[in-house]
Amino acid sequence: MENPGKSSSNELNQLLAKMNQEGGFPISILTDSAGLAIASAAESGMNADKQSAVVAFIQKTAVQVCKQIGFTSSEEISLFDKDGRHLICRSFRAKNFDLILSVIVPDRSTSYRHVTSVTIKKIVEIWSHYWE
Amino acid sequence: MGLKGNLRDMTVADLIQHQCADRKTAKVTIVNSSRTALIFFKGGEVVHAQLDKNEGEEVVFEILRWEEGTFAVEAAIDPPKVTIDRSWSGLLMEGAKRIDEETHESDKQKSIQAGMQEVKGMATRIDEILQEMSGEMNGFFASSVTGMDGMSIAQLTKGKVDPEIVSAQLAVFLKLASSSSDKAGMGDMEDLLIQTADHFVMNVFLPGDNQHFLTTIVDRKNGSIGNLRMVSKIYAERISKAIPR
């Protein structure tokens, strides 16, 4: 019998690895809104667990901030460093679950939007399939 | 006839010192504008002073501040009463100390006033820059310059949003994001963009300063991220120059 959790996680890990390859991202993580890692793909030396904790922390605070200032929840957070590297956290919903896909983009010239949008669409499909 | 003179030639302190060093008994009358003070010396000590309805050492401390006026010394005049028992050197020292303290306080007040003027001028300049920046952005909603302590320096809003709350909340967020960026494998944070369903919220640190940031909010229907980032950076540079350091 198929274990939906394990199978979907494998499929999601592969999906993220493929996205990293296409987008040139050193690391990508899919977490739930509490910051628990669901899937990840990273170059050697990158710590996905640490990364997901940071992402969740930033995302949670952003949600609180948006609420406090009377805006709707954040859909995307982009944090740029002085070398042009940026951390992108994109929030989306899949079957009533709030998920966050985050990637590190190595420089300003690398485009991330299209690649991550395609991946988000596929994640929603996989999620819907396994959690029907 | 006794000694007469002008306070420009001999200060009140010199006058007292002179009478006391010579162990004089005398009455000195000092006239400053329409006010007349009397100081009585007995055997080389200041024993009584009066000015208007006041008597005692406070009178001496007051007339030690006089820089304009005339004086006249009448020798061998006994004091009508004794209201001062402090030594003449003690009186002069206490008087000098009080003048020093007043001068210091006055300098401090001037410095505070100058500082306040500078801050007021700075806020006005930044307000003007924010006003100008709002004209460069499509869909401009609000902007503010905030310290990392959450205190807003200047703000401009065209929408229904409380800039004080926005500033305080974003300062907390930026502090957190800034301290987290190295943990996420990033270097020093330069800017942070939040996209909500309706707005783009761009936060840019002022150049050469991680203590202040410029927040600019535009609505998504009319604004664009590229324009928001570019214009924010240009104006962050200008605002940074307007802040005295």
Short mmCIF file of C-alpha atoms in Angstrom, two decimals:
data_model
loop_
_atom_site.label_atom_id
_atom_site.label_comp_id
_atom_site.label_asym_id
_atom_site.label_seq_id
_atom_site.Cartn_x
_atom_site.Cartn_y
_atom_site.Cartn_z
CA MET A 1 0.00 0.00 0.00
CA GLU A 2 1.27 3.44 -0.90
CA ASN A 3 2.28 5.69 1.98
CA PRO A 4 0.98 9.09 0.78
CA GLY A 5 3.17 11.13 3.13
CA LYS A 6 6.42 9.43 2.14
CA SER A 7 5.63 9.30 -1.57
CA SER A 8 4.54 12.92 -1.79
CA SER A 9 7.61 14.04 0.14
CA ASN A 10 9.91 12.19 -2.26
CA GLU A 11 8.12 13.68 -5.21
CA LEU A 12 8.28 17.16 -3.73
CA ASN A 13 11.99 16.80 -2.95
CA GLN A 14 12.63 15.83 -6.56
CA LEU A 15 10.53 18.74 -7.76
CA LEU A 16 12.54 21.21 -5.68
CA ALA A 17 15.84 19.69 -6.86
CA LYS A 18 14.70 20.14 -10.44
CA MET A 19 13.65 23.75 -9.76
CA ASN A 20 17.04 24.50 -8.18
CA GLN A 21 18.77 23.16 -11.26
CA GLU A 22 16.62 25.20 -13.63
CA GLY A 23 16.72 28.39 -11.58
CA GLY A 24 20.32 28.14 -10.37
CA PHE A 25 19.21 28.28 -6.73
CA PRO A 26 21.56 26.83 -4.09
CA ILE A 27 18.70 25.93 -1.77
CA SER A 28 14.92 25.71 -1.72
CA ILE A 29 12.54 24.67 1.03
CA LEU A 30 8.87 23.98 1.26
CA THR A 31 7.45 24.51 4.74
CA ASP A 32 4.07 24.74 6.35
CA SER A 33 3.03 28.00 8.00
CA ALA A 34 4.52 26.84 11.32
CA GLY A 35 7.93 26.44 9.72
CA LEU A 36 8.02 22.67 9.61
CA ALA A 37 9.97 21.49 6.60
CA ILE A 38 7.93 19.40 4.18
CA ALA A 39 10.50 19.11 1.44
CA SER A 40 13.86 20.60 0.58
CA ALA A 41 16.71 20.48 -1.89
CA ALA A 42 20.10 22.02 -1.26
CA GLU A 43 23.66 22.11 -2.44
CA SER A 44 26.05 20.38 -0.07
CA GLY A 45 26.97 22.62 2.85
CA MET A 46 23.55 24.33 3.00
CA ASN A 47 21.50 23.58 6.08
CA ALA A 48 17.85 23.18 5.09
CA ASP A 49 16.56 22.73 8.64
CA LYS A 50 18.15 25.94 9.85
CA GLN A 51 16.94 27.73 6.76
CA SER A 52 13.35 26.58 7.20
CA ALA A 53 13.32 27.78 10.81
CA VAL A 54 14.52 31.22 9.71
CA VAL A 55 11.99 31.39 6.89
CA ALA A 56 9.15 30.46 9.20
CA PHE A 57 10.25 33.04 11.73
CA ILE A 58 10.39 35.80 9.13
CA GLN A 59 7.12 34.75 7.55
CA LYS A 60 5.27 34.58 10.87
CA THR A 61 6.46 38.04 11.85
CA ALA A 62 5.52 39.41 8.42
CA VAL A 63 2.02 38.06 8.83
CA GLN A 64 1.73 39.72 12.24
CA VAL A 65 3.11 43.00 10.91
CA CYS A 66 0.69 43.03 7.97
CA LYS A 67 -2.19 42.32 10.33
CA GLN A 68 -1.13 45.10 12.70
CA ILE A 69 -0.87 47.67 9.93
CA GLY A 70 -4.19 46.64 8.46
CA PHE A 71 -2.96 44.94 5.30
CA THR A 72 -3.81 41.49 4.04
CA SER A 73 -1.25 38.76 4.75
CA SER A 74 1.99 38.84 2.84
CA GLU A 75 2.11 36.84 -0.36
CA GLU A 76 5.81 37.23 -0.86
CA ILE A 77 8.79 38.51 1.09
CA SER A 78 12.07 39.36 -0.62
CA LEU A 79 15.10 40.01 1.53
CA PHE A 80 18.11 41.38 -0.36
CA ASP A 81 21.63 41.43 0.97
CA LYS A 82 24.39 43.83 -0.07
CA ASP A 83 25.88 41.31 -2.52
CA GLY A 84 22.59 41.02 -4.40
CA ARG A 85 21.69 37.60 -2.97
CA HIS A 86 18.05 37.39 -2.06
CA LEU A 87 15.83 35.18 -0.01
CA ILE A 88 12.37 34.82 -1.50
CA CYS A 89 9.49 33.44 0.56
CA ARG A 90 6.31 32.85 -1.45
CA SER A 91 3.11 31.95 0.40
CA PHE A 92 0.35 29.97 -1.23
CA ARG A 93 -2.54 27.65 -0.40
CA ALA A 94 -2.90 24.00 -1.40
CA LYS A 95 -6.02 22.13 -0.33
CA ASN A 96 -6.67 24.45 2.61
CA PHE A 97 -3.05 24.26 3.77
CA ASP A 98 -0.92 27.39 4.00
CA LEU A 99 2.48 26.61 2.53
CA ILE A 100 5.63 28.63 1.93
CA LEU A 101 8.15 28.01 -0.81
CA SER A 102 11.42 29.76 -0.16
CA VAL A 103 14.52 29.94 -2.30
CA ILE A 104 17.84 31.72 -2.17
CA VAL A 105 18.56 33.48 -5.43
CA PRO A 106 22.33 33.94 -5.88
CA ASP A 107 22.32 37.33 -7.65
CA ARG A 108 20.11 40.11 -8.93
CA SER A 109 20.34 38.97 -12.55
CA THR A 110 18.83 35.55 -11.85
CA SER A 111 15.11 35.46 -12.45
CA TYR A 112 13.09 33.39 -10.05
CA ARG A 113 9.43 34.29 -10.56
CA HIS A 114 8.56 32.07 -13.50
CA VAL A 115 10.45 29.02 -12.22
CA THR A 116 8.95 29.28 -8.73
CA SER A 117 5.44 29.92 -10.11
CA VAL A 118 5.63 26.74 -12.21
CA THR A 119 6.88 24.81 -9.19
CA ILE A 120 4.11 26.17 -6.94
CA LYS A 121 1.54 25.02 -9.49
CA LYS A 122 3.04 21.53 -9.48
CA ILE A 123 3.21 21.44 -5.68
CA VAL A 124 -0.51 22.25 -5.52
CA GLU A 125 -1.20 19.42 -7.97
CA ILE A 126 0.87 16.90 -6.02
CA TRP A 127 -0.64 18.03 -2.74
CA SER A 128 -4.17 17.70 -4.10
CA HIS A 129 -3.42 14.26 -5.50
CA TYR A 130 -1.97 12.81 -2.29
CA TRP A 131 -4.31 14.52 0.17
CA GLU A 132 -7.53 14.02 -1.75
CA MET B 1 37.18 111.92 48.92
CA GLY B 2 37.22 108.18 48.33
CA LEU B 3 37.93 106.09 45.32
CA LYS B 4 35.48 106.31 42.38
CA GLY B 5 35.46 104.40 39.18
CA ASN B 6 33.75 102.36 36.50
CA LEU B 7 33.09 98.62 36.59
CA ARG B 8 34.64 98.34 33.12
CA ASP B 9 37.97 99.29 34.72
CA MET B 10 37.56 97.44 37.98
CA THR B 11 35.20 94.51 38.42
CA VAL B 12 33.09 94.02 41.54
CA ALA B 13 35.30 91.05 42.48
CA ASP B 14 38.45 93.18 42.16
CA LEU B 15 36.82 95.90 44.20
CA ILE B 16 35.97 93.53 47.05
CA GLN B 17 39.41 91.93 46.92
CA HIS B 18 41.06 95.35 47.03
CA GLN B 19 39.08 96.55 50.09
CA CYS B 20 39.58 93.31 51.98
CA ALA B 21 43.29 92.91 51.22
CA ASP B 22 43.82 96.39 52.66
CA ARG B 23 41.70 95.43 55.71
CA LYS B 24 39.44 98.42 55.10
CA THR B 25 36.31 99.56 56.90
CA ALA B 26 34.26 101.27 54.24
CA LYS B 27 31.01 101.63 52.38
CA VAL B 28 31.00 100.97 48.64
CA THR B 29 28.10 102.22 46.55
CA ILE B 30 27.63 100.56 43.17
CA VAL B 31 25.15 101.92 40.65
CA ASN B 32 24.00 99.80 37.75
CA SER B 33 21.33 101.44 35.56
CA SER B 34 18.68 102.54 38.04
CA ARG B 35 19.72 100.13 40.77
CA THR B 36 21.99 100.94 43.66
CA ALA B 37 23.78 98.38 45.78
CA LEU B 38 25.69 99.00 48.99
CA ILE B 39 28.49 96.86 50.37
CA PHE B 40 29.93 97.44 53.83
CA PHE B 41 33.41 96.32 54.86
CA LYS B 42 34.62 95.98 58.44
CA GLY B 43 38.28 95.27 59.16
CA GLY B 44 38.82 93.69 55.78
CA GLU B 45 35.67 91.50 55.69
CA VAL B 46 32.41 91.97 53.85
CA VAL B 47 29.83 92.21 56.62
CA HIS B 48 26.73 93.63 55.01
CA ALA B 49 25.26 94.19 51.56
CA GLN B 50 21.94 95.51 50.40
CA LEU B 51 20.17 95.90 47.09
CA ASP B 52 16.56 97.00 46.77
CA LYS B 53 14.85 95.18 49.62
CA ASN B 54 17.37 92.35 49.74
CA GLU B 55 20.25 91.94 52.15
CA GLY B 56 23.12 89.55 52.82
CA GLU B 57 25.40 87.40 50.68
CA GLU B 58 22.82 86.81 47.94
CA VAL B 59 23.15 90.50 47.13
CA VAL B 60 26.92 90.07 46.72
CA PHE B 61 26.38 87.07 44.43
CA GLU B 62 24.02 89.15 42.32
CA ILE B 63 26.22 92.21 41.95
CA LEU B 64 29.25 90.06 41.11
CA ARG B 65 27.45 89.52 37.77
CA TRP B 66 27.29 93.24 37.02
CA GLU B 67 29.61 94.24 34.22
CA GLU B 68 28.35 97.79 33.72
CA GLY B 69 28.05 100.59 36.26
CA THR B 70 29.95 102.95 38.52
CA PHE B 71 31.20 102.68 42.07
CA ALA B 72 32.23 104.98 44.89
CA VAL B 73 34.16 104.04 48.03
CA GLU B 74 33.68 105.99 51.28
CA ALA B 75 36.28 105.07 53.86
CA ALA B 76 35.67 104.61 57.60
CA ILE B 77 31.90 104.15 57.37
CA ASP B 78 30.64 101.53 59.84
CA PRO B 79 28.07 99.04 58.69
CA PRO B 80 24.48 99.57 59.93
CA LYS B 81 24.20 95.83 60.62
CA VAL B 82 25.91 92.52 60.01
CA THR B 83 24.17 90.21 57.54
CA ILE B 84 27.18 88.30 56.14
CA ASP B 85 29.52 86.04 58.09
CA ARG B 86 31.23 84.16 55.26
CA SER B 87 34.86 85.16 54.59
CA TRP B 88 35.43 87.50 51.66
CA SER B 89 37.43 84.82 49.78
CA GLY B 90 34.61 82.32 50.39
CA LEU B 91 32.09 84.85 49.05
CA LEU B 92 34.09 85.41 45.86
CA MET B 93 34.61 81.69 45.32
CA GLU B 94 30.91 80.89 45.76
CA GLY B 95 29.99 83.82 43.50
CA ALA B 96 32.41 82.63 40.77
CA LYS B 97 31.05 79.09 41.05
CA ARG B 98 27.48 80.30 40.58
CA ILE B 99 28.41 82.38 37.55
CA ASP B 100 30.21 79.36 36.04
CA GLU B 101 27.18 77.16 36.58
CA GLU B 102 24.85 79.72 35.02
CA THR B 103 27.12 80.14 32.02
CA HIS B 104 27.34 76.38 31.61
CA GLU B 105 23.55 76.06 31.89
CA SER B 106 23.05 78.84 29.40
CA ASP B 107 25.50 77.19 26.95
CA LYS B 108 23.66 73.93 27.46
CA GLN B 109 20.33 75.59 26.73
CA LYS B 110 21.79 77.19 23.62
CA SER B 111 23.17 73.84 22.52
CA ILE B 112 19.78 72.13 23.11
CA GLN B 113 18.01 74.91 21.22
CA ALA B 114 20.50 74.63 18.36
CA GLY B 115 20.03 70.86 18.34
CA MET B 116 16.25 71.23 18.27
CA GLN B 117 16.49 73.72 15.44
CA GLU B 118 18.70 71.28 13.58
CA VAL B 119 16.26 68.39 14.14
CA LYS B 120 13.33 70.60 13.11
CA GLY B 121 15.21 71.65 9.98
CA MET B 122 16.11 68.04 9.24
CA ALA B 123 12.50 66.87 9.62
CA THR B 124 11.33 69.63 7.30
CA ARG B 125 13.96 68.69 4.69
CA ILE B 126 13.00 64.99 4.91
CA ASP B 127 9.29 65.85 4.69
CA GLU B 128 10.05 67.77 1.51
CA ILE B 129 12.06 64.87 0.09
CA LEU B 130 9.24 62.41 0.87
CA GLN B 131 6.76 64.76 -0.78
CA GLU B 132 8.94 64.92 -3.89
CA MET B 133 9.41 61.15 -3.90
CA SER B 134 5.65 60.56 -3.74
CA GLY B 135 5.37 62.35 -7.10
CA GLU B 136 7.88 59.95 -8.66
CA MET B 137 5.91 56.80 -7.85
CA ASN B 138 2.76 55.46 -9.39
CA GLY B 139 0.23 54.29 -6.82
CA PHE B 140 2.00 56.01 -3.93
CA PHE B 141 0.27 55.17 -0.65
CA ALA B 142 2.59 56.08 2.23
CA SER B 143 6.21 56.50 3.22
CA SER B 144 8.19 57.05 6.39
CA VAL B 145 11.73 57.35 7.65
CA THR B 146 12.19 55.40 10.85
CA GLY B 147 14.95 54.63 13.28
CA MET B 148 15.61 51.04 14.29
CA ASP B 149 14.21 52.03 17.69
CA GLY B 150 10.83 52.31 15.95
CA MET B 151 10.65 56.09 16.24
CA SER B 152 9.44 57.79 13.08
CA ILE B 153 11.48 60.78 11.88
CA ALA B 154 9.22 61.82 9.05
CA GLN B 155 6.16 60.41 7.36
CA LEU B 156 3.77 61.04 4.52
CA THR B 157 0.57 59.16 3.90
CA LYS B 158 -2.19 59.38 1.34
CA GLY B 159 -4.10 56.36 2.58
CA LYS B 160 -5.81 55.25 5.75
CA VAL B 161 -2.84 53.92 7.65
CA ASP B 162 -1.31 54.97 10.94
CA PRO B 163 2.35 55.72 10.15
CA GLU B 164 3.38 55.45 13.80
CA ILE B 165 2.11 51.86 14.01
CA VAL B 166 3.61 50.98 10.63
CA SER B 167 7.00 52.40 11.65
CA ALA B 168 7.10 50.60 14.97
CA GLN B 169 6.00 47.27 13.49
CA LEU B 170 8.39 47.43 10.57
CA ALA B 171 11.32 48.34 12.82
CA VAL B 172 10.72 45.15 14.79
CA PHE B 173 10.42 43.16 11.58
CA LEU B 174 13.58 44.62 10.06
CA LYS B 175 15.55 43.95 13.23
CA LEU B 176 14.43 40.37 13.15
CA ALA B 177 15.03 39.93 9.42
CA SER B 178 18.42 41.62 9.68
CA SER B 179 19.59 39.37 12.47
CA SER B 180 18.18 36.32 10.67
CA SER B 181 19.75 37.02 7.30
CA ASP B 182 23.14 35.53 8.22
CA LYS B 183 21.44 32.43 9.59
CA ALA B 184 19.77 32.08 6.20
CA GLY B 185 23.18 32.09 4.52
CA MET B 186 22.94 35.74 3.46
CA GLY B 187 25.13 38.78 4.03
CA ASP B 188 24.12 42.17 5.49
CA MET B 189 20.56 43.04 4.59
CA GLU B 190 20.05 45.90 2.15
CA ASP B 191 16.34 45.96 1.55
CA LEU B 192 13.22 43.99 2.28
CA LEU B 193 10.08 43.87 0.18
CA ILE B 194 6.73 42.59 1.41
CA GLN B 195 4.02 41.91 -1.14
CA THR B 196 0.45 41.67 0.07
CA ALA B 197 -2.66 41.19 -2.05
CA ASP B 198 -3.05 44.96 -2.46
CA HIS B 199 0.28 46.59 -1.64
CA PHE B 200 4.04 46.52 -2.09
CA VAL B 201 5.91 47.52 1.07
CA MET B 202 9.55 48.36 0.36
CA ASN B 203 12.01 48.89 3.22
CA VAL B 204 15.47 50.23 2.37
CA PHE B 205 18.25 50.93 4.84
CA LEU B 206 19.68 54.41 4.43
CA PRO B 207 23.16 54.17 2.85
CA GLY B 208 26.03 54.09 5.31
CA ASP B 209 23.61 53.69 8.17
CA ASN B 210 21.93 50.58 9.52
CA GLN B 211 20.09 52.66 12.08
CA HIS B 212 17.43 54.22 9.84
CA PHE B 213 15.29 52.93 7.03
CA LEU B 214 12.94 54.30 4.42
CA THR B 215 9.61 52.53 4.04
CA THR B 216 7.55 53.14 0.95
CA ILE B 217 4.15 51.62 0.27
CA VAL B 218 2.49 51.65 -3.14
CA ASP B 219 -0.70 49.96 -4.26
CA ARG B 220 -0.25 46.98 -6.55
CA LYS B 221 -2.80 48.12 -9.12
CA ASN B 222 -0.81 51.19 -10.11
CA GLY B 223 2.67 50.67 -8.74
CA SER B 224 5.53 48.50 -9.95
CA ILE B 225 8.27 46.80 -7.94
CA GLY B 226 11.05 47.96 -10.24
CA ASN B 227 10.06 51.61 -10.01
CA LEU B 228 9.49 51.27 -6.25
CA ARG B 229 12.94 49.81 -5.63
CA MET B 230 14.81 52.21 -7.89
CA VAL B 231 13.11 55.37 -6.63
CA SER B 232 13.37 54.22 -2.99
CA LYS B 233 17.13 53.76 -3.32
CA ILE B 234 17.66 57.14 -4.96
CA TYR B 235 15.67 58.93 -2.28
CA ALA B 236 17.18 56.89 0.56
CA GLU B 237 20.53 58.33 -0.52
CA ARG B 238 19.16 61.88 -0.42
CA ILE B 239 17.49 61.37 2.95
CA SER B 240 20.69 59.91 4.34
CA LYS B 241 22.52 63.11 3.40
CA ALA B 242 19.83 65.21 5.08
CA ILE B 243 20.35 63.48 8.44
CA PRO B 244 23.10 65.21 10.47
CA ARG B 245 25.64 62.78 11.91
#
